[in-house]
XYZ file of C-alpha atoms in Angstrom:
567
model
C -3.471 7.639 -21.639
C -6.356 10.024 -20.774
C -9.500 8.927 -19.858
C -10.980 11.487 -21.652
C -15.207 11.125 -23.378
C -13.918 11.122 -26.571
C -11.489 8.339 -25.445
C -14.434 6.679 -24.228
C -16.590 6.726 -27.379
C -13.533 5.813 -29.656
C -13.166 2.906 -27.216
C -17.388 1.747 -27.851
C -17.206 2.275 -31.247
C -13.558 0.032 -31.633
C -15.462 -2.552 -29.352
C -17.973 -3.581 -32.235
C -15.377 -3.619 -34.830
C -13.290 -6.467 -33.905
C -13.183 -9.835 -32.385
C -11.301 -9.132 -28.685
C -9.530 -11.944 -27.033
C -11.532 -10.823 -23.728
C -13.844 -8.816 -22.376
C -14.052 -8.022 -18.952
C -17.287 -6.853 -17.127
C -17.282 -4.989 -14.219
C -14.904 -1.850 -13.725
C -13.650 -2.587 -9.803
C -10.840 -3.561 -8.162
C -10.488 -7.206 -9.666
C -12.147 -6.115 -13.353
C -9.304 -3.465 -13.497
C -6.797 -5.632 -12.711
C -7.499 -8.118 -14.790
C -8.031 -5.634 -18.130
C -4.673 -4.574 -17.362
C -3.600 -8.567 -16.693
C -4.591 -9.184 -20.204
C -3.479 -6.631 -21.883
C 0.005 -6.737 -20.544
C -0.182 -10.432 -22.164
C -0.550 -9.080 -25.275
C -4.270 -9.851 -25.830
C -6.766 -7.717 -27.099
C -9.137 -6.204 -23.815
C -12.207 -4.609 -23.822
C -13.142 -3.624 -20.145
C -17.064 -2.425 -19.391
C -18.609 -0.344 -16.194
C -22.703 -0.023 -15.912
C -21.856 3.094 -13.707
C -18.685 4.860 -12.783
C -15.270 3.013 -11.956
C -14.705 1.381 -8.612
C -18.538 3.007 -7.625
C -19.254 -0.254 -5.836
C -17.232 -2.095 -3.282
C -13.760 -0.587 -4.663
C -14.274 3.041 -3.460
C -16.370 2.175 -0.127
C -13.641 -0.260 1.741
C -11.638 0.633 4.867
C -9.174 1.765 2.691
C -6.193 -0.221 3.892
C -3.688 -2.493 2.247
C -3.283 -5.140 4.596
C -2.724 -9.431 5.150
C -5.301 -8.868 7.824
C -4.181 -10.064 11.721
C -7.861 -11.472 12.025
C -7.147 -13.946 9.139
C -3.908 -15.107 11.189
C -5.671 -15.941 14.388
C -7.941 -17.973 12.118
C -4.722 -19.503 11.152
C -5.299 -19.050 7.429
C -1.476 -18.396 7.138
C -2.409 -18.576 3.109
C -4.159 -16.015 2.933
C -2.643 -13.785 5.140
C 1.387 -14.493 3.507
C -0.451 -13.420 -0.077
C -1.676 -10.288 0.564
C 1.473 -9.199 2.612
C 3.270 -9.968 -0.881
C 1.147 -7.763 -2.177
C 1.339 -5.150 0.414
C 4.940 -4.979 0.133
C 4.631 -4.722 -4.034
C 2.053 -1.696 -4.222
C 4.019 0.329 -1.603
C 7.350 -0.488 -3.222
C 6.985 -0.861 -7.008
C 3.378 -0.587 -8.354
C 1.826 2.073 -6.581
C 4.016 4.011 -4.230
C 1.969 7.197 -4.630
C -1.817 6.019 -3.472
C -0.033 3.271 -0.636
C 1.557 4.483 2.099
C 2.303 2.559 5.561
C 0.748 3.417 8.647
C 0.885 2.678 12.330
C -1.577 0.818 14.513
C -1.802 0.654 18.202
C -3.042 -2.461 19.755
C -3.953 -1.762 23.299
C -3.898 -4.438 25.614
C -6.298 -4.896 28.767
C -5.333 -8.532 30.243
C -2.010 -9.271 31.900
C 0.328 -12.353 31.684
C -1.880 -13.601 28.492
C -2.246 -11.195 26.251
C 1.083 -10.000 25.711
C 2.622 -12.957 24.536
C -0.160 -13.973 22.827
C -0.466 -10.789 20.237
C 2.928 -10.071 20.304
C 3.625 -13.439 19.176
C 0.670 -13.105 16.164
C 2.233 -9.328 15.279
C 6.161 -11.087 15.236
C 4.633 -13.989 12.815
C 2.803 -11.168 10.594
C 6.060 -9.712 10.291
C 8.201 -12.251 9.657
C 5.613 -13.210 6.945
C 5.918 -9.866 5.207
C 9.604 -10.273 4.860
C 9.746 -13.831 3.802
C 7.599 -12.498 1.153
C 10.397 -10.527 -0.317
C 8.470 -7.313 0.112
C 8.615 -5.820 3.203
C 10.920 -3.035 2.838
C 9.848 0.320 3.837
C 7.513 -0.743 6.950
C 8.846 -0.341 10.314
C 8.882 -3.644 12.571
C 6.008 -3.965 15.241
C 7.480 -3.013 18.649
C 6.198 -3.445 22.456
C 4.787 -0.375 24.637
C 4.727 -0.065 28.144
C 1.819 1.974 29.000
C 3.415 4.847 29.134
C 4.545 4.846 25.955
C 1.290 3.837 24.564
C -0.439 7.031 26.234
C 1.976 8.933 24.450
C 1.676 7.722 20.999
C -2.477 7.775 22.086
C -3.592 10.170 24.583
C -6.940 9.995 23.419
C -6.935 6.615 25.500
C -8.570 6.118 28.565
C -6.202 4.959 31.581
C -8.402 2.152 32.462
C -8.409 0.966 28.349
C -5.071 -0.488 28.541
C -2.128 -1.981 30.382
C 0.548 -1.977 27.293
C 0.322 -1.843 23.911
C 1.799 -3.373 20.903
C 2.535 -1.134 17.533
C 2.620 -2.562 14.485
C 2.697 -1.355 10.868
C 0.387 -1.808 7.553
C -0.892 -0.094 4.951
C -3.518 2.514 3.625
C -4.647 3.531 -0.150
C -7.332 5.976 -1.281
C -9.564 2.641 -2.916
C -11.250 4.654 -5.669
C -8.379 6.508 -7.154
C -6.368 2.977 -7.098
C -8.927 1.303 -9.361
C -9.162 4.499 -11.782
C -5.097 4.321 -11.755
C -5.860 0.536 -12.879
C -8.004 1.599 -15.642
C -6.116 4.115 -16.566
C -2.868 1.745 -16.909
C -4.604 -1.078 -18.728
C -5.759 1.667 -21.345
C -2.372 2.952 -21.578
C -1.224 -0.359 -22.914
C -4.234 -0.527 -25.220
C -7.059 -1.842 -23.392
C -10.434 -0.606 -24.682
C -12.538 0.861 -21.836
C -15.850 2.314 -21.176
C -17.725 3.060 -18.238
C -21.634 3.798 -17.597
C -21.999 0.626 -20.163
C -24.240 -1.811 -19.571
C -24.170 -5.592 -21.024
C -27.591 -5.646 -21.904
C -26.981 -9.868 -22.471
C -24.382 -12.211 -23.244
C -23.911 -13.460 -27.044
C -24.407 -17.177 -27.851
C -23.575 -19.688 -30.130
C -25.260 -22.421 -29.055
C -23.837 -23.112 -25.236
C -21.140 -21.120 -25.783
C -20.747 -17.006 -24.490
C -19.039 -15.241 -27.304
C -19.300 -11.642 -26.614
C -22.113 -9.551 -24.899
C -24.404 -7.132 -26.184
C -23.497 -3.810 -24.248
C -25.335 -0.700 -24.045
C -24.189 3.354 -24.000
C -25.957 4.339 -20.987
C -25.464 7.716 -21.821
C -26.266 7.625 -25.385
C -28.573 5.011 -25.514
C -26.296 2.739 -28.366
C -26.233 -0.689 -28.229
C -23.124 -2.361 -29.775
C -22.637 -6.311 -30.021
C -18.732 -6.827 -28.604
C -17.743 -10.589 -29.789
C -14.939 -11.603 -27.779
C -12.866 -15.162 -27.255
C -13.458 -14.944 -23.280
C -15.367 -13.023 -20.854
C -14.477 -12.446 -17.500
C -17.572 -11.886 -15.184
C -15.932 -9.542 -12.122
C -18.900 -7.801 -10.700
C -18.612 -8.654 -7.282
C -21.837 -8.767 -5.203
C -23.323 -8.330 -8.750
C -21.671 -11.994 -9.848
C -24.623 -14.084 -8.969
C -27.286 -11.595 -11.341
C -24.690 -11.467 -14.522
C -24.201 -15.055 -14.044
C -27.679 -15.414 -14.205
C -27.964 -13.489 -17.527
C -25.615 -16.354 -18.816
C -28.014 -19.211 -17.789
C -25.197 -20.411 -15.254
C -25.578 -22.090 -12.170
C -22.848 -20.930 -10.381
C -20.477 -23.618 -8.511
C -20.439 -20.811 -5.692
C -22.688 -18.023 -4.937
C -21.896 -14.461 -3.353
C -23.198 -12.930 -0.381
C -23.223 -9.240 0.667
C -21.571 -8.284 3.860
C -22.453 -4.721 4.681
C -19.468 -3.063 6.433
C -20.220 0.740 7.571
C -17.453 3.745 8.367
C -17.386 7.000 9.966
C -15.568 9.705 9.432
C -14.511 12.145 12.340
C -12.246 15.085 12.185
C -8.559 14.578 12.852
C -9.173 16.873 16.354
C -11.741 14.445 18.026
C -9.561 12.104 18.392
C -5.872 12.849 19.950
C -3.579 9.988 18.707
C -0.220 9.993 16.186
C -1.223 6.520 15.297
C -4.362 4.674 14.119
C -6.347 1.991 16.868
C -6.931 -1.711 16.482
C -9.678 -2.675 18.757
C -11.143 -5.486 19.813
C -15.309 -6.552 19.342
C -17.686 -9.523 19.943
C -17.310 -10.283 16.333
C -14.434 -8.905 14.837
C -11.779 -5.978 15.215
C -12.762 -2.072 15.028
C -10.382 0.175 13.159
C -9.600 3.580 13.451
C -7.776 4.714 10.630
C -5.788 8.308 9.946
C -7.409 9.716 6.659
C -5.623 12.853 6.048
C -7.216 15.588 8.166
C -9.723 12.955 8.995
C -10.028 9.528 10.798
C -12.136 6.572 9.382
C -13.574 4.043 12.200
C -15.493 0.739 11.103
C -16.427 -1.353 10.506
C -19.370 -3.348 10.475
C -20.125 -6.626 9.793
C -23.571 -7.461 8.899
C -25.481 -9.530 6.054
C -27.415 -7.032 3.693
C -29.801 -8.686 1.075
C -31.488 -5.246 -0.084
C -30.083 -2.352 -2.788
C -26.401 -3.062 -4.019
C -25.665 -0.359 -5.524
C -26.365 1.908 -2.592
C -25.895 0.778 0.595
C -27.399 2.131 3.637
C -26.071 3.619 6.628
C -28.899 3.099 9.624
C -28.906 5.064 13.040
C -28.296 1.562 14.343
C -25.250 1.393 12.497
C -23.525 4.567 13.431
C -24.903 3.468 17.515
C -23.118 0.744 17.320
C -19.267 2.453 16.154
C -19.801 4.943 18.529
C -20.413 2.990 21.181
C -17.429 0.337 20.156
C -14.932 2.767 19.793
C -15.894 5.039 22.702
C -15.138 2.105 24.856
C -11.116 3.234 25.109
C -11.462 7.290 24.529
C -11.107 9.680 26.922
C -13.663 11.817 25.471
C -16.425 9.990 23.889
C -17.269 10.577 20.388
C -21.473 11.542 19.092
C -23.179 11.682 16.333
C -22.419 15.361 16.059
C -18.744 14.799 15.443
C -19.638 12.341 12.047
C -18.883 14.299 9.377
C -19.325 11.520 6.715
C -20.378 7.944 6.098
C -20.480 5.175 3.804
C -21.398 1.743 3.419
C -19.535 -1.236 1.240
C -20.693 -4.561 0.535
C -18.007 -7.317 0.593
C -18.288 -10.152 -2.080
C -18.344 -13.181 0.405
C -18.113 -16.852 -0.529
C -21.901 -18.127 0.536
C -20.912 -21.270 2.812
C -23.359 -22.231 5.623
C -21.690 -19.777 8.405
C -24.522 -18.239 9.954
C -22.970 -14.909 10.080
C -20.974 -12.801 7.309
C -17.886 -12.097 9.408
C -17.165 -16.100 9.390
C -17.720 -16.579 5.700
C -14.747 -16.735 3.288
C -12.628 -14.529 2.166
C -10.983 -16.734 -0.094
C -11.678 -16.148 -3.940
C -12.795 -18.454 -6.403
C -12.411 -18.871 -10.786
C -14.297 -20.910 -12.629
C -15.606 -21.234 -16.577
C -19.303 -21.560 -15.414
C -20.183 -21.747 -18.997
C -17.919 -22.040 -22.116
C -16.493 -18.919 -23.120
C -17.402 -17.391 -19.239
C -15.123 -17.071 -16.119
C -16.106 -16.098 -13.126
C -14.252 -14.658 -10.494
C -15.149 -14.005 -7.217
C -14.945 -13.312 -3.437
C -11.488 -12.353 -1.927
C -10.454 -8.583 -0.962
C -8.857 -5.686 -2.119
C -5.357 -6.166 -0.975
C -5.225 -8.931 -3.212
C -6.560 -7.776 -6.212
C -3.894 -8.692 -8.280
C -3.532 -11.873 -7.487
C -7.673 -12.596 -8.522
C -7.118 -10.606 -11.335
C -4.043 -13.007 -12.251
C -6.052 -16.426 -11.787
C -9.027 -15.051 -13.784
C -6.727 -14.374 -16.833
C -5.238 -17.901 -16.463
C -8.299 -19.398 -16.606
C -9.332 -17.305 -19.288
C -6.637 -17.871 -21.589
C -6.435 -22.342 -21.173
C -9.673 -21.504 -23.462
C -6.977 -19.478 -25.888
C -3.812 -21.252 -27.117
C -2.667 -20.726 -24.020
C 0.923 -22.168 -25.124
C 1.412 -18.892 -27.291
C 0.264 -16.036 -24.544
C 2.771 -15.086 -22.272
C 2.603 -15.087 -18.151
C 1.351 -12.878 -16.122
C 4.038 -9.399 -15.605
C 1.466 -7.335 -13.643
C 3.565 -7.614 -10.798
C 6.474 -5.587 -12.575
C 3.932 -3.469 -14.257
C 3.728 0.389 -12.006
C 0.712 2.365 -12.345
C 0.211 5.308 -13.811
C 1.807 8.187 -11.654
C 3.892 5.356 -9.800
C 7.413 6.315 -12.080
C 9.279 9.161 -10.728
C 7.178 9.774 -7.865
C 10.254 9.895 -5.299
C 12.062 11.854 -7.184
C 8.840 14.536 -7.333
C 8.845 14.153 -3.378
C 12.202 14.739 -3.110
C 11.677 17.728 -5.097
C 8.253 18.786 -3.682
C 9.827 22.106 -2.591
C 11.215 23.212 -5.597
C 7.812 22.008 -7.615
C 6.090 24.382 -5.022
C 8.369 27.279 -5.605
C 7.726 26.820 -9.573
C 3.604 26.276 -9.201
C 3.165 28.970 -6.421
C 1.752 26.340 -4.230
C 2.021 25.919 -0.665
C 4.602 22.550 -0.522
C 1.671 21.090 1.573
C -0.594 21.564 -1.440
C 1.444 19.932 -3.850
C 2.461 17.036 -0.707
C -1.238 16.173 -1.250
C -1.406 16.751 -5.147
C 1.936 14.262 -5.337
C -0.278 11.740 -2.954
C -3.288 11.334 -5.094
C -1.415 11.810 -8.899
C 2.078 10.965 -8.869
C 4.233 11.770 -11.363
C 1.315 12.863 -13.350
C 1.422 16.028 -11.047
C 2.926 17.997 -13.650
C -0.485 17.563 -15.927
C -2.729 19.255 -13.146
C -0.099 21.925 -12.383
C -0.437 22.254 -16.371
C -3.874 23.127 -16.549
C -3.329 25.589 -13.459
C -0.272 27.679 -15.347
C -3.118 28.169 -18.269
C -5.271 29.173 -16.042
C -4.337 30.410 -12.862
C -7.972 30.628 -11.031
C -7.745 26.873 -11.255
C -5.176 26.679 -8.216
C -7.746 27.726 -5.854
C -9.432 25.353 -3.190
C -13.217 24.357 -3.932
C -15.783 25.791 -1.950
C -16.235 23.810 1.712
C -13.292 21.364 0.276
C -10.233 23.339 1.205
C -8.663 20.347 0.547
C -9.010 19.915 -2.873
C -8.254 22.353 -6.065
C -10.358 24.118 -9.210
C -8.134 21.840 -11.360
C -8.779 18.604 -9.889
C -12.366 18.790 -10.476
C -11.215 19.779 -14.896
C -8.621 17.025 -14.152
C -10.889 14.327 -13.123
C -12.986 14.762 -16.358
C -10.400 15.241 -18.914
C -8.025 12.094 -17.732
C -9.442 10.200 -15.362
C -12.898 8.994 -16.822
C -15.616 11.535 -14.703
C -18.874 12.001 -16.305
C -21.475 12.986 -13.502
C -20.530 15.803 -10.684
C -21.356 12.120 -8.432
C -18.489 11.221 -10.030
C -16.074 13.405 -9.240
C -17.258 14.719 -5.438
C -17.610 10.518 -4.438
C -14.761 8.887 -6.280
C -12.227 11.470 -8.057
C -12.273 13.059 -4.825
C -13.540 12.452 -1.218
C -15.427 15.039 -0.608
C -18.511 13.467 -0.334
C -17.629 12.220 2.993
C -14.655 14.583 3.783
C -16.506 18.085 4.320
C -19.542 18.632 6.948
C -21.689 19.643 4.095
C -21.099 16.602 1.877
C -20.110 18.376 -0.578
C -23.156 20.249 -1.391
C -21.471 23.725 -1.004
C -18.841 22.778 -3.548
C -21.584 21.195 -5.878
C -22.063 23.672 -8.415
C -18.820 25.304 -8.760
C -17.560 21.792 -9.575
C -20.536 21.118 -12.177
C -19.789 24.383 -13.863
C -16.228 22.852 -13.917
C -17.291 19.947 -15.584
C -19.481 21.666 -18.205
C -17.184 22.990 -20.523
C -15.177 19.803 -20.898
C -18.345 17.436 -21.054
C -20.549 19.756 -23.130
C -22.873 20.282 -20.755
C -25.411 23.115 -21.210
C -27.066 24.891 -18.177
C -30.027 22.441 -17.971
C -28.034 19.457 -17.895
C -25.164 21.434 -14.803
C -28.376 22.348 -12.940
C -29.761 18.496 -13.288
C -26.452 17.385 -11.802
C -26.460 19.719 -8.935
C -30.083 18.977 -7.817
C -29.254 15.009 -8.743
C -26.448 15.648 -6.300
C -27.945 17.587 -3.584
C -31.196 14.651 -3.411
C -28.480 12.000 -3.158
C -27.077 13.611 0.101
C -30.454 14.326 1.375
C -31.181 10.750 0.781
C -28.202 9.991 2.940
C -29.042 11.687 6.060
C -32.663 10.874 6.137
C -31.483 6.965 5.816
C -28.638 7.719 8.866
C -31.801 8.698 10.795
C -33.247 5.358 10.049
C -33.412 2.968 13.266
C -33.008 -0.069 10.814
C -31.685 -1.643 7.397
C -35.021 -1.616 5.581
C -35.992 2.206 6.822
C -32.217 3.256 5.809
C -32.644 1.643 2.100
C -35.935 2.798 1.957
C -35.038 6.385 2.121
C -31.790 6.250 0.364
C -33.617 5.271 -2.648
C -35.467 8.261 -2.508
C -32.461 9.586 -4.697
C -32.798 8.675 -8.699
C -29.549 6.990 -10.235
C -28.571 9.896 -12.791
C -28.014 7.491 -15.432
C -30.884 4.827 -14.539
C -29.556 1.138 -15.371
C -31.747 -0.470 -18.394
């Protein structure tokens, strides 16, 4: 189903008309997935967003579907054997479009120790992923002399490394995977609306029944009564609790966790780098014609919605990853950055990088669950205990299990066949096969509807200005199906090139608004607000990466309006 505006106000207006079985507030990872949970029950959804989908932690991760080796050496074998399952289920079944494996190279620097010692952690992660049932289509991890190693990674230095060990994981473009969520759950009848706000929960007595939510582009207010809400805001849980009155069982603290990107020539290597740090591990990640390195690991108690990047921050990547390269990377070679805030478990761990990543349900209040902490790989799985909880409040004897794990996302059916045939679809479109390789990597099966809109009008198949990357259609795409309302929207989330193009997308800014305008109604005031909204928002960015600290950095990022301000 599209995610089209009027889909959106149909969706408001059926809100206030009926009692739903749930209502699910927040429109990430976790909110998404458990809208389409409940749906695919047979319950009655209504799923809410105060700004775009995924704009919070769910578009700003490292972007990789993973159990996470780090967890292992903590020996949280739990953890770790869950979100392989789910590894191996996206790539396989649910979404084999937007998750795709990808290599990592562990180098190793110490001899007689070290070898045994990962390659013994890398043989148990993969023996874990197949026990799981799910580990088909990912190569096993194998040992490099370091020979090898300098072949697979010439950007290494010869002093970084005495061997290596390859392994294999996973990668998805975050923001798109969420949307696909949302787009699924409405497709089975789920009633969704972004940039609205619950202005308060609805009482009777104790009891939450519903919330009082509010068009934040409109300005309507509509009361939604519903048997259950579900409170999945993520580093937002402990302020919606508190609109509830509840004193949470758990709180949630932010973990600030930075990336850069670099273009795919600074760095010589056919397979992404696991590194080592005082802390944690340091990731550099292929990203298309990019590569992503983070991340970070530091507590952040200031804005939520838009985290920082500081000078400090991008000092102290550089200087991490420049450790092992041959030729050292500067701050002249950072194309793009962004900062995500992980939902952590508040225990008393001094630091954020030893907190938990564990998640946690509970019914705070009657009529209100509450999930949180956890991470993106295992989404699902949150998603799944959420609705459980939810529904021992329903007649839980009558609803049916959960079947999101046999459930594929949108553009997930057919999608091998498409690749197979990505050389014929060429020939038909007039495409370059490497255009519609990338247009079968971010839609799926639902190619055929942006190859649509480009037969009708064939000045939509060229590239956007500065974003060679990315097509005149995607940009009418991403507003007619997918749920865009701002040009932040679709430059940040839609697409990547926010942080993909030098410019930061402020060259392709107003050909994409004038894009958008038709579709949304805009009239030239309202295209040339977006624009200038747009072009302050990256400004804001650069002065805070010039920022020696955390406070400076917020300080001037917030120089930049919201362009729909929160109530």
């Amino acid at each position: 189903m599209p995610l089209s505006s009027q889909a959106r106000t149909d969706a408001l207006e059926r809100m206030g008309t009926r009692e739903l079985d749930v209502l699910v507030v927040g429109g990430g990872v976790v909110g998404a997935g458990a809208a389409l949970d409940a749906v695919t029950r047979g319950l009655t959804v209504g799923l809410v967003e105060a700004r775009d989908w995924a704009s919070g932690t769910s578009s700003r991760s490292s972007k990789l579907i993973h159990g996470g080796l780090r967890y292992l050496e903590m020996l949280d074998f739990r953890l770790v054997s869950e979100a392989l399952k789910e590894r191996g289920l996206l790539i396989q079944r649910l979404a084999p479009h937007l998750v795709r494996p990808v290599p990592f190279l562990y180098p190793l620097a110490h001899r007689l120790w070290e070898r045994p010692y990962v390659g013994a952690g890398v043989l148990l992660y993969d023996t874990m992923g197949i026990t799981s049932g799910n580990a088909r289509g990912l190569p096993h991890h194998r040992h490099l002399l370091k020979r090898q190693a300098l072949r697979e990674a010439p950007c290494l230095r010869d002093d970084a490394l005495i061997g290596a060990v390859q392994y294999w994981d996973a990668q998805v473009d975050d923001a798109r995977h969420t949307m696909a969520l949302v787009r699924t759950a409405a497709g089975y009848g789920a009633l969704v609306a972004n940039r609205t706000q619950v202005v308060r929960f609805l009482r009777q007595g104790w009891r939450v029944v519903g919330a009082l939510v509010k068009d934040l582009e409109s300005g309507r207010e509509t009361q939604v009564h519903a048997k259950q809400v579900i409170n999945a805001t993520g580093v937002w849980t402990d302020d919606t609790q508190a609109m509830a009155d509840a004193r949470g069982q758990f709180h949630v603290r932010a973990s600030k966790g930075v990336h850069l990107l670099v273009p795919r020539d600074r760095i010589n290597s056919r397979t992404g780098l696991i590194l080592r740090t005082e802390k944690s591990v340091l990731f550099v990640i292929p990203w298309g014609r990019h590569w992503i390195v983070g991340t970070t690991d530091t507590d952040w108690n200031l804005d939520k919605a838009h985290p920082a990047v500081s000078a400090k921050d991008v000092e102290y990547l550089l200087e991490h990853v420049n450790k092992v390269l041959v030729t050292p990377l500067t701050a002249q070679d950072v194309e793009g950055v962004y900062a995500g805030l992980r939902p952590l478990l508040a225990g008393e761990a001094a630091e954020t990088s030893k907190l938990s990543r564990e998640h946690l349900v509970a019914h705070t209040v009657p009529g209100l669950v509450v999930v949180a902490g956890g991470k993106y790989t295992t989404y699902r799985v949150m998603a799944k205990d959420a609705v459980d909880e939810a529904v021992q409040a329903l007649e839980a004897e009558k609803v049916p299990g959960c079947t999101t794990d046999t459930v594929p996302l949108v553009g997930a059916e057919g999608y091998r066949a498409l690749w197979n045939a990505r050389h014929r679809l060429a020939e038909q479109s007039g495409l370059h096969v490497a255009r519609v390789e990338h247009l079968l990597g971010r839609y799926g099966s639902l190619v055929h509807e942006v190859l649509a809109l480009i037969a009708e009008d064939p000045t939509l198949g060229e590239p956007l200005p500065s974003a060679d990357d990315y097509l005149r259609a995607e940009a009418v795409y991403a507003v007619t199906h997918e749920g865009a309302r701002h040009l932040d929207d679709v430059l940040a989330r839609r697409t990547r090139i926010s942080i993909e193009s030098w410019d930061r997308g402020v060259e392709a800014a107003r050909t994409v608004a004038e894009l958008m305008a038709g579709p949304l109604g805009w009239d030239e005031e309202q295209t040339e607000r977006e624009v200038s909204h747009y072009v302050k928002r990256v400004e804001a960015e650069w002065a805070a990466q010039n920022q020696p600290d955390d406070a400076s950095a917020d300080a001037a990022r917030l120089g930049a309006p919201e362009i729909v301000p929160l109530s």
